[in-house]
Amino acid sequence: SLGGRNWANYTWHGDQAPGHPFVHGLQTSDCDMNDLRNTKLHIQVGKNLVENKMPENHFFNETMERGAKIVVISPEYSPPATKADYWMSVRPGLSDTAIFLAISRIIMDQGWYDEAFVKQFTDLPLLVRTDTLKRLDARDVFDDYRLGLDSTGPSFTIQGMQAEQYEKLGDYVVVHEATGELRAVTRDDVGDRLTGTGIDPQLEWKGSVRLTDGTTVEAMTLWEMYRVHLADYDAQTASEISGAPAELIERLARDIATIKPVAIHVGEGINHWFHATLHNRATYLPLMLTGNIGRPGAGSHTWAGNYKAALFQAAPWSGPGFKGWIAE
């Protein structure tokens, strides 16, 4: 309780998306509001961009004017829902987490995913030990292995990684699809860098791996682990959990798979719930599968309301109370 008093008020209240650091290490992910005009499929969940982001919601209007499809997921028929191509009514309490898990399963089952993006920009091809549920360490697989990360690469020069951190994290292992051989990859081997290594990671793989100490462990790709996890989330089950019609869940899965770019916008209606971390992470899954990250008009973004911005706009303000709030 005493320690909690030292936490940032903004983060503790969940105005930011607490699950974002689980996915990409950043405290939160936002785009410039004018990026909304680039979106072709705009999904609002737990967010009201009509009433609660009033200075900037003209960009949401531009999204509609440019012909984007609008989907709103909310318990009530909200102002954004009145603008939507279709509205998915759900039970309160983050039941819609199941919707995004079901969508991810449908995309994987139907083969609607962007295979090149998944291999080059996600961790789904990495091997995980099933005994410890930790990523397989290249030092445990290859004799006399030396860490291969370039000290002049982005992990050290841009992201600020320290040598002792890298020693703890190590390098990872994938299966090269053409030969079935195990290959080591570093955290910098993404995108064109991965292509340049000549490694084509296999997504669907599970089996036994012999370690340098002579023991054998069972391992599988993260892709296969998600197959196991998502087996519980077919459209009908997700419908029973969330209250949203199964046919709309399937429709949204097809839309995410066939329309680009796709953006999911969440807000305090999600982030203030205790298990918001699970929901935040679930919104990223279908975007990771379809390559809707890192591109204009795409991504999972979170917005917190106008209260403090409105205070700034209502100047002049003075007095020790306001100055203290500014300091905070």
Tab-separated table of C-alpha atoms in Angstrom:
chain	number	residue	atom	x	y	z
A	1	SER	CA	0.000	0.000	0.000
A	2	LEU	CA	2.808	2.403	0.868
A	3	GLY	CA	4.691	1.497	-2.308
A	4	GLY	CA	1.566	2.093	-4.391
A	5	ARG	CA	1.601	5.737	-3.318
A	6	ASN	CA	4.826	6.183	-5.261
A	7	TRP	CA	3.370	5.023	-8.566
A	8	ALA	CA	2.460	7.518	-11.280
A	9	ASN	CA	-1.178	8.505	-10.931
A	10	TYR	CA	-1.687	8.397	-14.694
A	11	THR	CA	-0.436	4.817	-15.023
A	12	TRP	CA	-2.000	3.523	-11.808
A	13	HIS	CA	-5.466	4.649	-12.894
A	14	GLY	CA	-5.083	2.834	-16.197
A	15	ASP	CA	-5.404	5.813	-18.501
A	16	GLN	CA	-2.526	4.266	-20.379
A	17	ALA	CA	-2.781	0.716	-21.708
A	18	PRO	CA	-1.054	-1.448	-19.058
A	19	GLY	CA	-0.717	-4.379	-21.463
A	20	HIS	CA	1.335	-2.540	-24.069
A	21	PRO	CA	4.698	-3.075	-22.303
A	22	PHE	CA	3.975	-6.816	-22.388
A	23	VAL	CA	3.878	-6.668	-26.192
A	24	HIS	CA	6.525	-4.177	-27.297
A	25	GLY	CA	8.226	-2.803	-24.184
A	26	LEU	CA	6.851	0.728	-24.546
A	27	GLN	CA	4.720	2.290	-21.820
A	28	THR	CA	2.003	2.999	-24.345
A	29	SER	CA	1.410	3.206	-28.088
A	30	ASP	CA	-0.310	6.222	-29.592
A	31	CYS	CA	-0.306	7.622	-33.087
A	32	ASP	CA	-0.817	11.216	-34.116
A	33	MET	CA	-4.557	11.669	-34.331
A	34	ASN	CA	-4.253	12.757	-37.959
A	35	ASP	CA	-3.150	9.188	-38.766
A	36	LEU	CA	-6.800	8.153	-38.397
A	37	ARG	CA	-7.446	9.454	-41.904
A	38	ASN	CA	-5.200	6.677	-43.276
A	39	THR	CA	-7.189	3.860	-41.660
A	40	LYS	CA	-9.485	1.730	-43.831
A	41	LEU	CA	-10.896	-0.389	-40.987
A	42	HIS	CA	-11.329	1.520	-37.729
A	43	ILE	CA	-12.281	-0.474	-34.608
A	44	GLN	CA	-13.243	1.323	-31.384
A	45	VAL	CA	-13.433	-0.761	-28.239
A	46	GLY	CA	-13.880	0.828	-24.821
A	47	LYS	CA	-13.336	4.214	-26.436
A	48	ASN	CA	-15.671	7.061	-27.377
A	49	LEU	CA	-13.890	9.236	-29.932
A	50	VAL	CA	-17.084	11.187	-30.584
A	51	GLU	CA	-17.528	12.676	-27.101
A	52	ASN	CA	-14.289	12.062	-25.211
A	53	LYS	CA	-11.688	13.298	-27.678
A	54	MET	CA	-13.582	16.296	-28.946
A	55	PRO	CA	-10.665	18.560	-30.049
A	56	GLU	CA	-9.371	15.835	-32.380
A	57	ASN	CA	-12.390	13.757	-33.393
A	58	HIS	CA	-12.665	15.622	-36.688
A	59	PHE	CA	-9.965	13.181	-37.802
A	60	PHE	CA	-12.434	10.384	-37.037
A	61	ASN	CA	-14.919	12.216	-39.247
A	62	GLU	CA	-12.318	12.318	-42.016
A	63	THR	CA	-11.889	8.562	-41.677
A	64	MET	CA	-15.583	8.121	-42.450
A	65	GLU	CA	-15.489	10.685	-45.256
A	66	ARG	CA	-12.680	8.727	-46.893
A	67	GLY	CA	-14.823	5.591	-46.913
A	68	ALA	CA	-13.307	3.606	-44.038
A	69	LYS	CA	-15.354	0.852	-42.450
A	70	ILE	CA	-16.203	1.563	-38.796
A	71	VAL	CA	-16.739	-1.148	-36.163
A	72	VAL	CA	-17.619	-0.399	-32.539
A	73	ILE	CA	-17.472	-2.925	-29.703
A	74	SER	CA	-19.251	-1.682	-26.577
A	75	PRO	CA	-21.962	-2.733	-24.103
A	76	GLU	CA	-24.123	0.307	-24.887
A	77	TYR	CA	-25.313	1.817	-28.156
A	78	SER	CA	-22.815	4.631	-27.808
A	79	PRO	CA	-22.319	7.751	-29.958
A	80	PRO	CA	-19.529	5.996	-31.931
A	81	ALA	CA	-21.860	3.013	-32.443
A	82	THR	CA	-24.309	5.297	-34.250
A	83	LYS	CA	-21.563	5.953	-36.812
A	84	ALA	CA	-20.520	2.316	-37.209
A	85	ASP	CA	-21.024	-0.009	-40.154
A	86	TYR	CA	-21.813	-2.570	-37.492
A	87	TRP	CA	-21.979	-2.495	-33.709
A	88	MET	CA	-21.043	-5.478	-31.545
A	89	SER	CA	-22.841	-5.355	-28.214
A	90	VAL	CA	-20.924	-7.111	-25.439
A	91	ARG	CA	-21.259	-7.794	-21.735
A	92	PRO	CA	-19.295	-5.388	-19.496
A	93	GLY	CA	-16.124	-6.642	-17.846
A	94	LEU	CA	-13.663	-7.201	-20.714
A	95	SER	CA	-15.658	-10.126	-22.091
A	96	ASP	CA	-14.610	-8.872	-25.519
A	97	THR	CA	-11.107	-10.213	-24.866
A	98	ALA	CA	-12.572	-13.503	-26.072
A	99	ILE	CA	-13.631	-11.840	-29.333
A	100	PHE	CA	-10.076	-10.907	-30.279
A	101	LEU	CA	-8.816	-14.370	-29.328
A	102	ALA	CA	-11.496	-15.966	-31.502
A	103	ILE	CA	-10.640	-13.622	-34.369
A	104	SER	CA	-6.984	-14.633	-34.074
A	105	ARG	CA	-7.931	-18.320	-34.180
A	106	ILE	CA	-10.099	-17.807	-37.284
A	107	ILE	CA	-7.314	-15.932	-39.073
A	108	MET	CA	-4.830	-18.711	-38.287
A	109	ASP	CA	-7.221	-21.555	-39.135
A	110	GLN	CA	-8.265	-19.990	-42.433
A	111	GLY	CA	-4.710	-19.148	-43.466
A	112	TRP	CA	-5.560	-15.444	-43.700
A	113	TYR	CA	-2.366	-14.330	-41.964
A	114	ASP	CA	0.547	-12.448	-43.540
A	115	GLU	CA	3.168	-15.185	-43.352
A	116	ALA	CA	6.124	-12.998	-44.314
A	117	PHE	CA	5.261	-10.376	-41.694
A	118	VAL	CA	4.707	-12.992	-38.977
A	119	LYS	CA	8.082	-14.580	-39.695
A	120	GLN	CA	10.041	-11.345	-40.004
A	121	PHE	CA	8.497	-9.095	-37.352
A	122	THR	CA	6.991	-11.252	-34.577
A	123	ASP	CA	8.342	-13.733	-32.048
A	124	LEU	CA	5.898	-16.461	-33.113
A	125	PRO	CA	8.608	-18.555	-34.881
A	126	LEU	CA	10.854	-18.688	-31.777
A	127	LEU	CA	11.212	-22.023	-29.995
A	128	VAL	CA	10.039	-22.328	-26.394
A	129	ARG	CA	10.895	-25.103	-23.946
A	130	THR	CA	7.745	-26.823	-22.738
A	131	ASP	CA	9.327	-27.742	-19.392
A	132	THR	CA	10.194	-24.183	-18.322
A	133	LEU	CA	8.019	-22.188	-20.773
A	134	LYS	CA	11.065	-20.058	-21.510
A	135	ARG	CA	12.517	-19.323	-24.924
A	136	LEU	CA	15.161	-21.786	-25.985
A	137	ASP	CA	18.606	-20.248	-25.439
A	138	ALA	CA	21.046	-20.692	-28.337
A	139	ARG	CA	23.867	-21.243	-25.825
A	140	ASP	CA	22.082	-24.386	-24.610
A	141	VAL	CA	21.699	-25.786	-28.130
A	142	PHE	CA	24.915	-25.067	-30.043
A	143	ASP	CA	28.366	-26.129	-28.794
A	144	ASP	CA	30.718	-23.249	-27.936
A	145	TYR	CA	28.084	-20.721	-29.006
A	146	ARG	CA	28.994	-17.062	-28.712
A	147	LEU	CA	26.375	-14.345	-28.531
A	148	GLY	CA	25.968	-12.864	-31.998
A	149	LEU	CA	24.436	-9.445	-31.434
A	150	ASP	CA	26.401	-6.613	-33.056
A	151	SER	CA	27.380	-3.964	-30.500
A	152	THR	CA	26.796	-1.294	-33.170
A	153	GLY	CA	23.305	-2.559	-33.976
A	154	PRO	CA	19.981	-0.991	-32.947
A	155	SER	CA	19.560	-2.974	-29.727
A	156	PHE	CA	22.614	-1.298	-28.230
A	157	THR	CA	22.737	2.035	-30.058
A	158	ILE	CA	19.011	2.888	-30.230
A	159	GLN	CA	17.237	0.829	-27.574
A	160	GLY	CA	19.969	1.259	-24.978
A	161	MET	CA	20.560	-2.384	-24.142
A	162	GLN	CA	23.406	-2.996	-21.687
A	163	ALA	CA	25.913	-5.825	-21.971
A	164	GLU	CA	24.765	-7.426	-18.701
A	165	GLN	CA	21.171	-7.399	-19.948
A	166	TYR	CA	22.166	-9.125	-23.165
A	167	GLU	CA	24.128	-11.735	-21.233
A	168	LYS	CA	20.944	-12.548	-19.338
A	169	LEU	CA	18.636	-12.591	-22.374
A	170	GLY	CA	20.885	-14.409	-24.819
A	171	ASP	CA	19.969	-15.337	-28.399
A	172	TYR	CA	17.064	-17.398	-29.676
A	173	VAL	CA	16.470	-20.494	-31.784
A	174	VAL	CA	14.262	-21.129	-34.813
A	175	VAL	CA	13.811	-24.001	-37.260
A	176	HIS	CA	14.982	-23.283	-40.809
A	177	GLU	CA	12.057	-24.409	-42.948
A	178	ALA	CA	14.035	-25.595	-45.973
A	179	THR	CA	16.253	-28.018	-44.048
A	180	GLY	CA	14.570	-28.530	-40.677
A	181	GLU	CA	17.812	-27.501	-38.973
A	182	LEU	CA	17.959	-25.400	-35.824
A	183	ARG	CA	19.391	-21.918	-36.347
A	184	ALA	CA	20.290	-19.134	-33.917
A	185	VAL	CA	18.831	-15.641	-34.349
A	186	THR	CA	19.437	-12.423	-32.456
A	187	ARG	CA	16.913	-9.783	-31.439
A	188	ASP	CA	18.176	-7.592	-34.300
A	189	ASP	CA	17.347	-10.236	-36.926
A	190	VAL	CA	14.025	-8.760	-38.026
A	191	GLY	CA	12.690	-7.623	-41.393
A	192	ASP	CA	15.365	-7.333	-44.067
A	193	ARG	CA	18.021	-8.218	-41.499
A	194	LEU	CA	16.426	-11.642	-41.044
A	195	THR	CA	16.087	-12.095	-44.805
A	196	GLY	CA	19.769	-11.251	-45.153
A	197	THR	CA	20.739	-14.165	-42.911
A	198	GLY	CA	19.123	-16.610	-45.329
A	199	ILE	CA	17.005	-18.059	-42.532
A	200	ASP	CA	13.343	-18.806	-43.272
A	201	PRO	CA	11.780	-19.641	-39.884
A	202	GLN	CA	9.198	-22.386	-39.693
A	203	LEU	CA	5.989	-21.503	-37.879
A	204	GLU	CA	4.420	-24.921	-37.341
A	205	TRP	CA	6.929	-27.028	-35.421
A	206	LYS	CA	7.144	-29.042	-32.226
A	207	GLY	CA	9.546	-31.787	-31.248
A	208	SER	CA	12.584	-32.792	-29.219
A	209	VAL	CA	15.765	-30.742	-28.996
A	210	ARG	CA	19.072	-32.188	-27.810
A	211	LEU	CA	21.004	-29.770	-25.595
A	212	THR	CA	24.761	-29.367	-25.268
A	213	ASP	CA	24.717	-31.099	-21.865
A	214	GLY	CA	23.364	-34.263	-23.493
A	215	THR	CA	19.809	-33.958	-22.230
A	216	THR	CA	16.738	-33.661	-24.422
A	217	VAL	CA	13.847	-31.239	-23.977
A	218	GLU	CA	10.533	-30.855	-25.729
A	219	ALA	CA	10.027	-27.559	-27.528
A	220	MET	CA	7.556	-25.861	-29.832
A	221	THR	CA	7.227	-22.551	-31.614
A	222	LEU	CA	5.179	-19.791	-30.047
A	223	TRP	CA	2.917	-20.211	-33.071
A	224	GLU	CA	2.125	-23.764	-31.936
A	225	MET	CA	1.631	-22.598	-28.344
A	226	TYR	CA	-0.987	-20.119	-29.515
A	227	ARG	CA	-2.651	-22.906	-31.473
A	228	VAL	CA	-3.090	-24.756	-28.194
A	229	HIS	CA	-4.250	-21.647	-26.330
A	230	LEU	CA	-6.729	-20.496	-28.977
A	231	ALA	CA	-8.319	-23.939	-29.307
A	232	ASP	CA	-10.704	-22.876	-26.521
A	233	TYR	CA	-11.875	-19.787	-28.432
A	234	ASP	CA	-14.016	-20.737	-31.390
A	235	ALA	CA	-16.550	-18.138	-32.528
A	236	GLN	CA	-19.480	-19.781	-30.759
A	237	THR	CA	-17.642	-20.001	-27.423
A	238	ALA	CA	-16.498	-16.389	-27.736
A	239	SER	CA	-20.108	-15.438	-28.442
A	240	GLU	CA	-21.297	-17.186	-25.283
A	241	ILE	CA	-18.594	-15.425	-23.234
A	242	SER	CA	-19.039	-11.945	-24.694
A	243	GLY	CA	-22.649	-11.845	-25.822
A	244	ALA	CA	-21.628	-10.709	-29.317
A	245	PRO	CA	-23.215	-12.668	-32.197
A	246	ALA	CA	-20.908	-15.356	-33.599
A	247	GLU	CA	-21.596	-14.199	-37.158
A	248	LEU	CA	-20.307	-10.706	-36.310
A	249	ILE	CA	-17.161	-12.183	-34.769
A	250	GLU	CA	-16.565	-14.100	-37.984
A	251	ARG	CA	-17.360	-11.005	-40.053
A	252	LEU	CA	-14.829	-8.911	-38.135
A	253	ALA	CA	-12.170	-11.619	-38.554
A	254	ARG	CA	-12.694	-11.564	-42.326
A	255	ASP	CA	-12.633	-7.750	-42.396
A	256	ILE	CA	-9.351	-7.593	-40.456
A	257	ALA	CA	-7.854	-10.181	-42.802
A	258	THR	CA	-8.964	-8.518	-46.033
A	259	ILE	CA	-8.901	-4.760	-45.327
A	260	LYS	CA	-5.688	-2.781	-44.834
A	261	PRO	CA	-4.701	-0.808	-42.913
A	262	VAL	CA	-6.543	-1.745	-39.711
A	263	ALA	CA	-6.410	0.229	-36.457
A	264	ILE	CA	-7.850	-0.702	-33.062
A	265	HIS	CA	-8.410	2.188	-30.647
A	266	VAL	CA	-8.970	1.481	-26.954
A	267	GLY	CA	-9.375	3.781	-23.965
A	268	GLU	CA	-10.220	3.970	-20.296
A	269	GLY	CA	-13.247	1.774	-20.889
A	270	ILE	CA	-10.697	-1.041	-21.219
A	271	ASN	CA	-7.639	0.169	-19.344
A	272	HIS	CA	-9.405	0.845	-16.021
A	273	TRP	CA	-10.321	-2.816	-15.607
A	274	PHE	CA	-8.102	-5.080	-13.503
A	275	HIS	CA	-7.310	-7.537	-16.322
A	276	ALA	CA	-6.808	-4.866	-18.965
A	277	THR	CA	-3.358	-6.340	-19.631
A	278	LEU	CA	-4.993	-9.420	-21.149
A	279	HIS	CA	-7.327	-7.359	-23.300
A	280	ASN	CA	-4.562	-5.035	-24.520
A	281	ARG	CA	-2.454	-8.013	-25.544
A	282	ALA	CA	-5.389	-9.715	-27.272
A	283	THR	CA	-5.991	-6.666	-29.487
A	284	TYR	CA	-2.448	-6.972	-30.804
A	285	LEU	CA	-2.763	-10.609	-31.902
A	286	PRO	CA	-4.900	-10.162	-35.044
A	287	LEU	CA	-2.849	-7.104	-36.008
A	288	MET	CA	0.389	-9.065	-35.661
A	289	LEU	CA	-1.050	-11.866	-37.773
A	290	THR	CA	-2.157	-9.560	-40.586
A	291	GLY	CA	0.811	-7.173	-40.695
A	292	ASN	CA	-1.126	-4.201	-39.345
A	293	ILE	CA	1.652	-2.779	-37.179
A	294	GLY	CA	4.214	-0.132	-38.032
A	295	ARG	CA	2.312	1.181	-41.033
A	296	PRO	CA	0.317	4.415	-41.508
A	297	GLY	CA	-3.290	3.943	-40.459
A	298	ALA	CA	-2.560	0.684	-38.616
A	299	GLY	CA	-1.851	-0.426	-35.049
A	300	SER	CA	-3.347	-0.747	-31.587
A	301	HIS	CA	-3.562	2.637	-29.871
A	302	THR	CA	-4.889	3.926	-26.589
A	303	TRP	CA	-6.395	7.288	-25.760
A	304	ALA	CA	-7.098	8.976	-22.435
A	305	GLY	CA	-9.664	11.766	-22.155
A	306	ASN	CA	-9.479	15.543	-22.342
A	307	TYR	CA	-9.647	16.464	-18.661
A	308	LYS	CA	-6.072	17.685	-18.164
A	309	ALA	CA	-5.833	19.119	-21.664
A	310	ALA	CA	-8.994	21.092	-20.950
A	311	LEU	CA	-7.440	22.491	-17.790
A	312	PHE	CA	-4.486	23.805	-19.766
A	313	GLN	CA	-6.823	25.429	-22.262
A	314	ALA	CA	-8.801	27.125	-19.478
A	315	ALA	CA	-5.942	29.456	-18.433
A	316	PRO	CA	-5.171	31.673	-16.630
A	317	TRP	CA	-4.547	29.398	-13.665
A	318	SER	CA	-2.501	30.228	-10.620
A	319	GLY	CA	-1.927	29.230	-7.049
A	320	PRO	CA	0.140	26.542	-5.312
A	321	GLY	CA	-2.400	23.785	-5.972
A	322	PHE	CA	-2.265	24.153	-9.725
A	323	LYS	CA	1.521	24.580	-9.724
A	324	GLY	CA	1.797	21.370	-7.735
A	325	TRP	CA	-0.402	19.579	-10.238
A	326	ILE	CA	1.820	20.873	-13.078
A	327	ALA	CA	4.856	19.480	-11.251
A	328	GLU	CA	3.154	16.106	-10.991
